[in-house]
Each structure stands twice: as structure tokens, then as C-alpha cells.
Amino acid sequence: MPLILAIVMVVLIAGGVGGYFLLTGNDSAGSAADRPANALPRLWEMPSSASARERQDENGLRSMWFNSDDVIYGDGEGVRAYNRKTGKKSWTVETPKGAGEVCAMSKDSSYEGVGVVVFDAGGDDCSYVSVVDTDTGRTLWSKNLQDTSGAEHRPRVVVNKKVVAVTIGRTYAGFSVSGADKVWELTSRGRQCTNSVGLSPQYLAWVSNCPDEKPQAQLSLQDLEYPSIHSKIDGEKRPIEQILSDRPLTLLMLDGSSADPDRFIQTYTKEGQPDHSFKLEGELKDLAFDSRSTYVDDDEQVLVAQYGAGKGLAAMDLKTGKLLWKKRGSAATAGVDDAGVIAVTTSPDSGASARDPLLVSIGLRDGKEKVMGAVYDPEHSLPSPDSMSLAWNGIDKTLFVQGERLSDNRPSVQAFKVPPGR
């Protein structure tokens, strides 16, 4: 019988829902005097229904998915798709019979257009899995994974082109995207093991320390699309805190005192063998891997993460372990495109604190910053960037912002368009 394993996973977040939309022209009414010259046109705004689970970022409830036309997000009232240009609702995911509110969403949908939603199966037990076609909102299959181990509050779900992987209750398993058949299941190596597990769309990383087995300590890496172990590294005993990226596979690992452990960035080759390992010390010690702002670029071999007490951003070279650049003040990443990291900040490189948050592109290696426009709200009531949930669609250059207004704590989702030439 599988033993319960501890799991940690990094996720990106965002979310919201709504019942009306505002066109760009409404922004100018009564506010032309203090509207910045570089204000980004606001396409629409939707009110968002608050949920106690939205602040549990590890559940991914505030994730945002895209299909060819829509942005898809969820909250306590469900998961919905809205046209990216108009804000018109396209579809709503059907709640399975006997299920309750939405608990969690997968970090991303797959390239093949499949996303995963977890519903409350009763008794505040988040264990009802629905696999969804993101083009239509149609449920491909649902499965109730509720068991007798107690209520599940922190479900983990990821999806790739072949497999939906879950850690819910006592179930650590992969299911076929097409038919819900179980294709693999994780079981402990021994009865006296302590375990830490990281889960990402492509990999399961599992460190086990088992006094009753040989080797006592071992890291196993599994490509989730296949039932067999991809590679094993004997003697690796550092617990896994997070999987930061699939390409290259990048782990945040701990070592030493449980009260104040040392942290390490560990990368792996495509063959699943250890590549680079860097202890986070000196300036690197101030890196924080918030799910809103952590990004790894495979081509440039650069890690971008939250930085410092002011919750700015910084970049680290994954080949040398050097800090490439750092940004002061509140900032958060929305995505990445050819220009580099797309971020929102209140503290641009010009040195002047912005009244309204600014959308910027930042060069991955040189940190050079280009302002694309002001994320303008007529009431100047947007939260600080590190409190926002952000998503960037590079195809039509649209920024999606979810957050609670400072004036009335009313959550909403807004869409801002970057004009040509910026």
C-alpha cells in the first residue's frame, strides 16, 4: 500500500470571474487630467468573486490559461473563459455531480489544450478531478479520488500531452489524458522512509531517505509521460523544496538545520544527471521563489525570481551562479517574450516611483529596462505588483491583471492592450 509522501510544487497563480465589462473609453471619463500620457488602453474589467482558497497560492486557483481566443481563470464560483479582446464570456466548466466549489487549477494547460480543475468532493475535501478541453470548456473526464486518509486541502495537479499527474490524499499517480486510465503510481521505497516530492508538468522528483533500504538516500527523477524512472542519483539526501523549471530541470533543495536550512539551486542535464549546484549565499540569499515571479529561461540559462525585502526582481546565471542584475521596489513577472521578461513594477530604473504601476520588458542577461506603458486605473487603486496575479499574452500583446482594489478591496480582472510600436 503506498505510503503518504510529502510534496512541494511551485505554481504560477491568477484568477477571477465577472459579470460585466468596461470598454477603454470609460477610463477617460472624469479622469483625463491625471491620466498618464503612456497609459495602456484598458480593454475590459470583470469583477471577481472572492474565495478563501484564492490566497492559497500553492493550489493554483488563480492560474490563467489561454486558448486561441480566450483567457481562462477561476475562483470560488467556477472556471470560465472570456474573450481576450471583448471580455465576453465563452464558456463555464461544468461542476461534476456531487462536487462543490473549485479548489485548485493546474498551473498551466497543456500545449494540446487540456487543463485540470479540482473540486471539493464534500466535507472540504479537495479531491474531485476534472480534465477539461480549454477550447470548449467540455469535461473530458472526472474522477473522485476521495479516500479515508482525511480531508485534502492542498491538492496538486499538472498536465502534459499524455498524462494528468496528481497528488491527492494517498494517491500519487498519473492518469491518461484521453481516458483516465492510471498509467503509473508512486510507492515508497521502504517503511521507514522520509520523503520529499516535487511535481511539475514534465517531471516528478522524489528524494527518499530510508534507513531500512539500500541506498539509504536516493533521488529519483521520472518523466511524467512514462511509467519508468528516468534516472536515479544515489546518495542525494537534500530535501526538495520546489521544482522551479522543467527546461532545464531546476530544483530548489534544502540542507542542514530544519529551522534555518541552507538553500541550493540544482540543475540537471537532459539525461537526468546532476549539472550545476549553487548554494544561495551572499546576495543570492535574498532570492525568494514566489510562484508569481519565478521564471527560468532554457536558452539563456537564466533564473528570474523575487528579490529582497522590497519584493523586487533579480536574475541569476544558472551556469556560473552569479547574480546578473537586481531591481528595487515591488515588481512581479507576467511572462516572457522576445524582448525578455515582461514585468509590472512601481520602481522603474529611472528612479522615480510611479504613481501607477508600469509594464516593462527587462533583458534577461543585461537587465536593461524598456517601459511599455502605465497600467492605469482611474482611481489609482491597483495593488502593489507583488500582490497582483499577472498573465501576459505575447500574441496580441495583452496584459491581464487580477487583484483587489485598494479603495474598496473589491477583486477584479482587467485586460490592458499594448499599442503597436511600444
Coordinates of C-alpha atoms in Angstrom, one line a residue:
M1 CA 0.0 0.0 0.0
P2 CA 1.5 3.4 -0.9
L3 CA 2.8 5.5 1.9
I4 CA 1.9 9.1 2.2
L5 CA 4.6 11.3 0.7
A6 CA 5.3 15.0 1.4
I7 CA 5.1 17.2 -1.7
V8 CA 6.1 20.7 -2.7
M9 CA 5.4 22.2 -6.0
V10 CA 5.9 25.7 -7.5
V11 CA 2.9 27.2 -9.3
L12 CA 2.0 30.3 -11.1
I13 CA -1.3 32.0 -10.0
A14 CA -4.0 34.2 -11.2
G15 CA -7.8 34.2 -11.4
G16 CA -11.1 35.9 -11.4
V17 CA -14.7 35.9 -12.7
G18 CA -17.1 38.5 -13.8
G19 CA -20.4 39.7 -15.0
Y20 CA -19.8 42.9 -16.9
F21 CA -17.1 44.6 -19.0
L22 CA -15.8 48.1 -19.4
L23 CA -14.5 49.4 -22.7
T24 CA -11.4 51.5 -22.9
G25 CA -13.4 54.7 -23.4
N26 CA -14.8 54.5 -19.9
D27 CA -11.4 55.1 -18.4
S28 CA -11.2 58.7 -19.6
A29 CA -14.5 59.9 -18.2
G30 CA -13.8 62.4 -15.4
S31 CA -10.1 61.4 -15.2
A32 CA -8.4 62.9 -18.2
A33 CA -6.4 65.4 -16.0
D34 CA -4.4 62.8 -14.2
R35 CA -4.3 60.1 -16.9
P36 CA -0.7 59.4 -17.8
A37 CA 0.3 60.1 -21.4
N38 CA 1.6 56.5 -21.7
A39 CA -1.5 54.8 -20.1
L40 CA -2.2 51.4 -21.7
P41 CA -5.7 51.2 -23.2
R42 CA -7.9 49.1 -20.9
L43 CA -10.0 46.6 -22.9
W44 CA -12.3 45.4 -20.2
E45 CA -12.7 44.8 -16.5
M46 CA -14.6 42.0 -14.8
P47 CA -15.5 41.7 -11.1
S48 CA -14.0 38.7 -9.4
S49 CA -15.8 36.6 -6.8
A50 CA -13.7 36.2 -3.8
S51 CA -12.8 32.8 -2.4
A52 CA -11.0 31.8 0.8
R53 CA -8.9 29.4 -1.4
E54 CA -7.6 32.2 -3.7
R55 CA -4.9 33.1 -1.2
Q56 CA -3.7 29.5 -1.0
D57 CA -1.3 30.2 -3.9
E58 CA 0.1 26.7 -3.9
N59 CA -3.3 25.4 -5.0
G60 CA -3.1 27.4 -8.3
L61 CA -6.7 28.6 -8.1
R62 CA -5.7 31.9 -9.5
S63 CA -3.9 30.3 -12.6
M64 CA -4.7 31.7 -16.0
W65 CA -4.8 29.6 -19.2
F66 CA -5.1 30.7 -22.8
N67 CA -6.6 29.2 -25.9
S68 CA -6.6 30.8 -29.4
D69 CA -9.2 33.4 -28.4
D70 CA -9.8 33.4 -24.6
V71 CA -8.3 33.9 -21.2
I72 CA -9.4 31.3 -18.7
Y73 CA -9.4 31.8 -15.0
G74 CA -11.2 30.6 -11.9
D75 CA -12.3 31.4 -8.4
G76 CA -14.8 30.1 -5.8
E77 CA -17.6 30.3 -8.3
G78 CA -16.1 28.3 -11.1
V79 CA -13.7 28.3 -14.0
R80 CA -14.7 30.4 -17.1
A81 CA -13.3 31.5 -20.4
Y82 CA -13.6 35.1 -21.6
N83 CA -12.8 36.6 -25.0
R84 CA -9.4 38.3 -24.6
K85 CA -10.5 41.3 -26.7
T86 CA -14.0 41.9 -25.6
G87 CA -14.5 40.3 -22.2
K88 CA -17.5 38.3 -23.4
K89 CA -17.9 35.0 -21.6
S90 CA -17.3 32.0 -23.9
W91 CA -18.0 29.1 -21.5
T92 CA -18.0 27.8 -17.9
V93 CA -16.7 24.4 -16.8
E94 CA -19.5 22.2 -15.6
T95 CA -19.3 21.2 -11.9
P96 CA -19.3 17.4 -11.6
K97 CA -22.4 15.9 -10.0
G98 CA -21.9 15.7 -6.2
A99 CA -19.0 18.2 -6.3
G100 CA -18.8 21.7 -4.7
E101 CA -16.6 24.7 -5.2
V102 CA -13.4 24.9 -7.2
C103 CA -10.4 24.1 -5.0
A104 CA -7.5 24.2 -7.5
M105 CA -6.4 24.5 -11.1
S106 CA -3.3 23.2 -12.8
K107 CA -0.5 25.7 -13.2
D108 CA -0.9 25.7 -16.9
S109 CA -2.9 24.0 -19.6
S110 CA -1.0 21.7 -21.9
Y111 CA 0.0 22.7 -25.4
E112 CA -2.7 20.4 -26.7
G113 CA -5.4 22.4 -24.9
V114 CA -6.1 20.4 -21.8
G115 CA -6.4 21.8 -18.3
V116 CA -7.2 20.3 -14.9
V117 CA -9.6 21.5 -12.3
V118 CA -10.1 20.1 -8.7
F119 CA -13.4 20.5 -7.0
D120 CA -14.5 20.0 -3.4
A121 CA -15.9 16.4 -3.2
G122 CA -17.7 17.1 0.1
G123 CA -16.6 17.9 3.7
D124 CA -14.0 20.4 2.4
D125 CA -12.1 17.6 0.8
C126 CA -10.5 18.8 -2.4
S127 CA -10.3 15.5 -4.3
Y128 CA -12.7 15.6 -7.4
V129 CA -10.6 15.9 -10.5
S130 CA -12.0 17.2 -13.8
V131 CA -10.0 17.2 -17.1
V132 CA -11.1 20.0 -19.4
D133 CA -10.9 20.9 -23.1
T134 CA -9.7 24.5 -23.0
D135 CA -11.2 25.4 -26.4
T136 CA -14.7 24.4 -25.5
G137 CA -14.8 24.0 -21.7
R138 CA -16.1 20.4 -22.2
T139 CA -15.2 18.0 -19.4
L140 CA -13.2 15.1 -20.9
W141 CA -13.4 13.0 -17.7
S142 CA -13.8 13.3 -14.0
K143 CA -12.6 11.2 -11.1
N144 CA -13.3 11.3 -7.4
L145 CA -10.1 10.5 -5.6
Q146 CA -11.5 10.9 -2.1
D147 CA -10.2 8.3 0.4
T148 CA -10.2 7.7 4.1
S149 CA -7.0 9.5 4.9
G150 CA -8.7 12.7 5.9
A151 CA -9.8 15.9 4.1
E152 CA -7.4 17.0 1.4
H153 CA -6.7 20.8 1.4
R154 CA -3.7 21.1 -0.8
P155 CA -4.2 19.0 -4.0
R156 CA -1.5 19.1 -6.7
V157 CA -2.3 18.6 -10.3
V158 CA -0.3 19.1 -13.5
V159 CA -0.9 18.1 -17.1
N160 CA 1.2 17.5 -20.2
K161 CA 0.3 16.0 -23.6
K162 CA 0.0 12.4 -22.3
V163 CA -0.6 12.4 -18.5
V164 CA -2.5 14.2 -15.8
A165 CA -0.4 13.8 -12.6
V166 CA -2.0 14.2 -9.2
T167 CA -1.0 14.1 -5.5
I168 CA -4.3 14.0 -3.6
G169 CA -4.7 12.2 -0.3
R170 CA -2.9 8.9 -0.6
T171 CA -2.9 9.0 -4.4
Y172 CA 0.3 9.9 -6.1
A173 CA -0.3 8.8 -9.6
G174 CA -0.5 9.6 -13.3
F175 CA -3.7 9.2 -15.4
S176 CA -4.1 9.1 -19.2
V177 CA -5.3 12.5 -20.5
S178 CA -7.5 10.7 -23.0
G179 CA -9.2 8.2 -20.8
A180 CA -8.5 8.4 -17.1
D181 CA -6.6 5.1 -17.0
K182 CA -3.9 5.0 -14.3
V183 CA -0.6 4.8 -16.1
W184 CA 1.8 4.9 -13.0
E185 CA 1.6 5.1 -9.3
L186 CA 4.3 6.2 -6.8
T187 CA 5.0 4.0 -3.8
S188 CA 7.5 4.5 -1.0
R189 CA 10.9 2.5 -1.2
G190 CA 10.5 1.3 2.4
R191 CA 8.5 1.6 5.6
Q192 CA 10.9 3.9 7.5
C193 CA 11.4 6.5 4.7
T194 CA 11.2 10.2 4.9
N195 CA 10.3 11.7 1.6
S196 CA 10.1 15.0 -0.3
V197 CA 8.5 15.3 -3.7
G198 CA 8.4 18.0 -6.4
L199 CA 5.9 17.9 -9.2
S200 CA 5.9 19.9 -12.4
P201 CA 4.2 19.5 -15.8
Q202 CA 7.0 17.3 -17.0
Y203 CA 8.8 15.7 -14.0
L204 CA 8.3 14.1 -10.7
A205 CA 11.4 14.5 -8.5
W206 CA 11.5 12.3 -5.3
V207 CA 14.1 12.3 -2.6
S208 CA 13.8 9.4 -0.2
N209 CA 15.9 8.7 3.0
C210 CA 15.2 5.2 4.1
P211 CA 17.2 3.6 7.0
D212 CA 15.8 0.2 6.1
E213 CA 16.8 0.3 2.4
K214 CA 20.0 0.5 0.2
P215 CA 21.0 3.0 -0.8
Q216 CA 19.7 4.9 2.2
A217 CA 19.4 8.2 0.3
Q218 CA 18.3 8.5 -3.3
L219 CA 16.9 11.0 -5.8
S220 CA 14.6 9.6 -8.4
L221 CA 13.6 11.6 -11.5
Q222 CA 10.6 10.5 -13.5
D223 CA 9.4 11.9 -16.8
L224 CA 5.7 12.0 -16.2
E225 CA 4.9 10.9 -19.7
Y226 CA 6.4 7.5 -19.0
P227 CA 5.8 4.9 -16.2
S228 CA 9.5 4.1 -15.7
I229 CA 12.1 6.1 -13.7
H230 CA 14.1 8.5 -15.9
S231 CA 17.2 8.4 -13.6
K232 CA 18.4 7.8 -10.1
I233 CA 21.1 9.6 -8.1
D234 CA 22.3 7.6 -5.2
G235 CA 23.4 9.4 -2.1
E236 CA 21.3 12.6 -2.7
K237 CA 19.6 13.4 0.6
R238 CA 18.8 17.1 0.3
P239 CA 15.0 17.5 0.6
I240 CA 13.2 19.1 -2.4
E241 CA 11.6 22.4 -1.7
Q242 CA 10.3 23.2 -5.2
I243 CA 10.7 22.3 -8.9
L244 CA 11.5 25.7 -10.4
S245 CA 11.6 24.7 -14.0
D246 CA 11.4 21.7 -16.4
R247 CA 13.9 23.1 -19.0
P248 CA 16.5 22.8 -17.7
L249 CA 15.1 20.7 -14.8
T250 CA 15.9 23.0 -11.9
L251 CA 15.3 22.2 -8.2
L252 CA 15.4 24.3 -5.1
M253 CA 16.8 22.0 -2.4
L254 CA 17.5 22.3 1.4
D255 CA 20.3 21.1 3.6
G256 CA 21.2 21.5 7.2
S257 CA 19.1 22.7 10.2
S258 CA 15.4 22.4 9.7
A259 CA 14.9 25.7 11.4
D260 CA 17.3 27.6 9.1
P261 CA 18.5 25.3 6.3
D262 CA 20.9 26.3 3.6
R263 CA 19.3 26.5 0.2
F264 CA 20.7 25.2 -3.1
I265 CA 19.8 25.6 -6.8
Q266 CA 20.5 22.3 -8.6
T267 CA 20.1 21.8 -12.3
Y268 CA 20.1 18.6 -14.3
T269 CA 21.0 17.5 -17.8
K270 CA 18.5 16.2 -20.3
E271 CA 19.7 12.8 -19.4
G272 CA 18.7 13.4 -15.8
Q273 CA 22.2 13.7 -14.3
P274 CA 23.4 16.5 -11.9
D275 CA 24.7 19.5 -13.8
H276 CA 25.2 22.7 -11.7
S277 CA 24.7 23.2 -8.0
F278 CA 24.9 26.6 -6.3
K279 CA 24.4 27.5 -2.6
L280 CA 22.3 30.6 -2.2
E281 CA 24.7 32.8 -0.1
G282 CA 25.8 36.4 -0.2
E283 CA 23.4 38.4 -2.5
L284 CA 21.8 35.2 -3.7
K285 CA 20.5 34.6 -0.2
D286 CA 17.9 37.3 -0.8
L287 CA 16.2 35.4 -3.7
A288 CA 12.7 34.3 -2.9
F289 CA 10.8 31.9 -5.2
D290 CA 7.3 33.3 -5.1
S291 CA 5.1 31.5 -7.6
R292 CA 4.1 34.8 -9.2
S293 CA 7.6 35.8 -10.2
T294 CA 9.8 32.7 -10.7
Y295 CA 10.9 32.0 -14.3
V296 CA 13.7 30.0 -15.9
D297 CA 14.8 30.6 -19.5
D298 CA 16.3 27.5 -21.0
D299 CA 18.1 29.2 -23.9
E300 CA 19.7 31.9 -21.9
Q301 CA 20.2 29.7 -18.8
V302 CA 18.8 32.5 -16.6
L303 CA 16.7 32.2 -13.4
V304 CA 14.5 35.2 -12.6
A305 CA 13.0 35.4 -9.1
Q306 CA 11.7 37.8 -6.4
Y307 CA 14.4 39.6 -4.6
G308 CA 14.9 41.3 -1.3
A309 CA 12.6 42.7 1.4
G310 CA 11.1 45.2 -1.0
K311 CA 9.9 42.3 -3.2
G312 CA 11.8 43.4 -6.4
L313 CA 13.3 41.1 -9.0
A314 CA 16.7 39.6 -9.7
A315 CA 18.3 37.3 -12.3
M316 CA 20.9 34.6 -11.7
D317 CA 23.1 32.8 -14.2
L318 CA 22.5 29.1 -14.0
K319 CA 25.9 28.2 -15.5
T320 CA 28.0 30.4 -13.1
G321 CA 25.8 31.0 -10.1
K322 CA 26.4 34.8 -10.5
L323 CA 23.8 37.5 -9.8
L324 CA 23.2 39.2 -13.2
W325 CA 21.0 42.1 -12.1
K326 CA 18.6 43.2 -9.5
K327 CA 15.6 45.6 -9.4
R328 CA 14.4 47.5 -6.3
G329 CA 10.9 48.0 -5.2
S330 CA 7.8 46.0 -5.8
A331 CA 7.8 44.0 -9.1
A332 CA 6.3 40.9 -10.5
T333 CA 6.7 38.9 -13.7
A334 CA 3.8 38.5 -16.1
G335 CA 5.5 36.3 -18.7
V336 CA 8.3 36.4 -21.2
D337 CA 8.7 37.1 -25.0
D338 CA 11.4 38.0 -27.4
A339 CA 12.1 41.3 -25.6
G340 CA 12.8 39.4 -22.3
V341 CA 11.0 39.3 -19.1
I342 CA 7.6 41.1 -19.1
A343 CA 7.0 42.6 -15.6
V344 CA 5.0 45.1 -13.7
T345 CA 6.8 47.5 -11.4
T346 CA 6.3 50.6 -9.3
S347 CA 10.0 51.4 -9.3
P348 CA 11.4 51.8 -12.8
D349 CA 15.1 52.3 -13.5
S350 CA 14.5 56.0 -13.9
G351 CA 14.5 56.2 -10.1
A352 CA 11.1 57.9 -9.8
S353 CA 8.4 55.9 -8.0
A354 CA 5.5 55.5 -10.4
R355 CA 2.0 56.6 -9.2
D356 CA 0.6 53.9 -11.4
P357 CA 2.3 50.6 -12.0
L358 CA 4.4 50.3 -15.2
L359 CA 4.6 47.5 -17.6
V360 CA 8.2 46.9 -18.6
S361 CA 10.3 44.5 -20.6
I362 CA 13.6 43.5 -19.0
G363 CA 16.6 42.0 -20.8
L364 CA 17.3 38.5 -19.4
R365 CA 21.0 38.9 -19.1
D366 CA 21.7 42.7 -19.1
G367 CA 18.7 43.8 -17.1
K368 CA 18.0 46.7 -19.5
E369 CA 14.5 48.0 -19.0
K370 CA 12.1 49.4 -21.5
V371 CA 8.8 51.0 -20.3
M372 CA 5.8 49.8 -22.4
G373 CA 3.2 51.8 -20.6
A374 CA 1.4 52.7 -17.4
V375 CA -1.1 50.1 -16.0
Y376 CA -3.6 52.9 -15.4
D377 CA -6.7 52.6 -13.2
P378 CA -8.8 55.8 -13.0
E379 CA -8.9 55.5 -9.2
H380 CA -5.2 54.7 -8.9
S381 CA -6.3 51.8 -6.8
L382 CA -4.4 48.9 -8.1
P383 CA -2.4 46.9 -5.5
S384 CA 1.4 46.7 -5.5
P385 CA 2.7 44.4 -8.2
D386 CA 3.8 41.7 -5.8
S387 CA 0.2 41.3 -4.7
M388 CA -1.1 41.0 -8.3
S389 CA -1.7 37.9 -10.3
L390 CA -0.4 38.6 -13.8
A391 CA -0.5 36.9 -17.2
W392 CA 1.0 38.1 -20.5
N393 CA -0.3 37.0 -23.9
G394 CA 2.5 37.9 -26.4
I395 CA 0.5 37.1 -29.5
D396 CA -1.8 40.0 -29.1
K397 CA 0.3 41.9 -26.5
T398 CA -2.3 42.0 -23.8
L399 CA -1.7 42.1 -20.0
F400 CA -4.2 40.5 -17.6
V401 CA -4.2 41.7 -14.0
Q402 CA -6.1 40.2 -11.1
G403 CA -6.0 41.9 -7.7
E404 CA -8.0 43.6 -5.0
R405 CA -8.6 47.3 -5.4
L406 CA -7.0 49.4 -2.5
S407 CA -10.1 51.6 -2.3
D408 CA -12.7 49.0 -1.6
N409 CA -10.9 45.6 -1.5
R410 CA -13.0 44.6 -4.5
P411 CA -11.2 42.0 -6.6
S412 CA -11.4 42.2 -10.3
V413 CA -9.7 41.1 -13.5
Q414 CA -8.6 43.7 -16.1
A415 CA -7.2 43.4 -19.6
F416 CA -4.7 46.1 -20.9
K417 CA -3.5 46.3 -24.5
V418 CA 0.0 47.4 -25.5
P419 CA -0.3 49.7 -28.6
P420 CA 1.8 48.9 -31.7
G421 CA 5.3 50.4 -31.5
R422 CA 5.7 50.2 -27.8

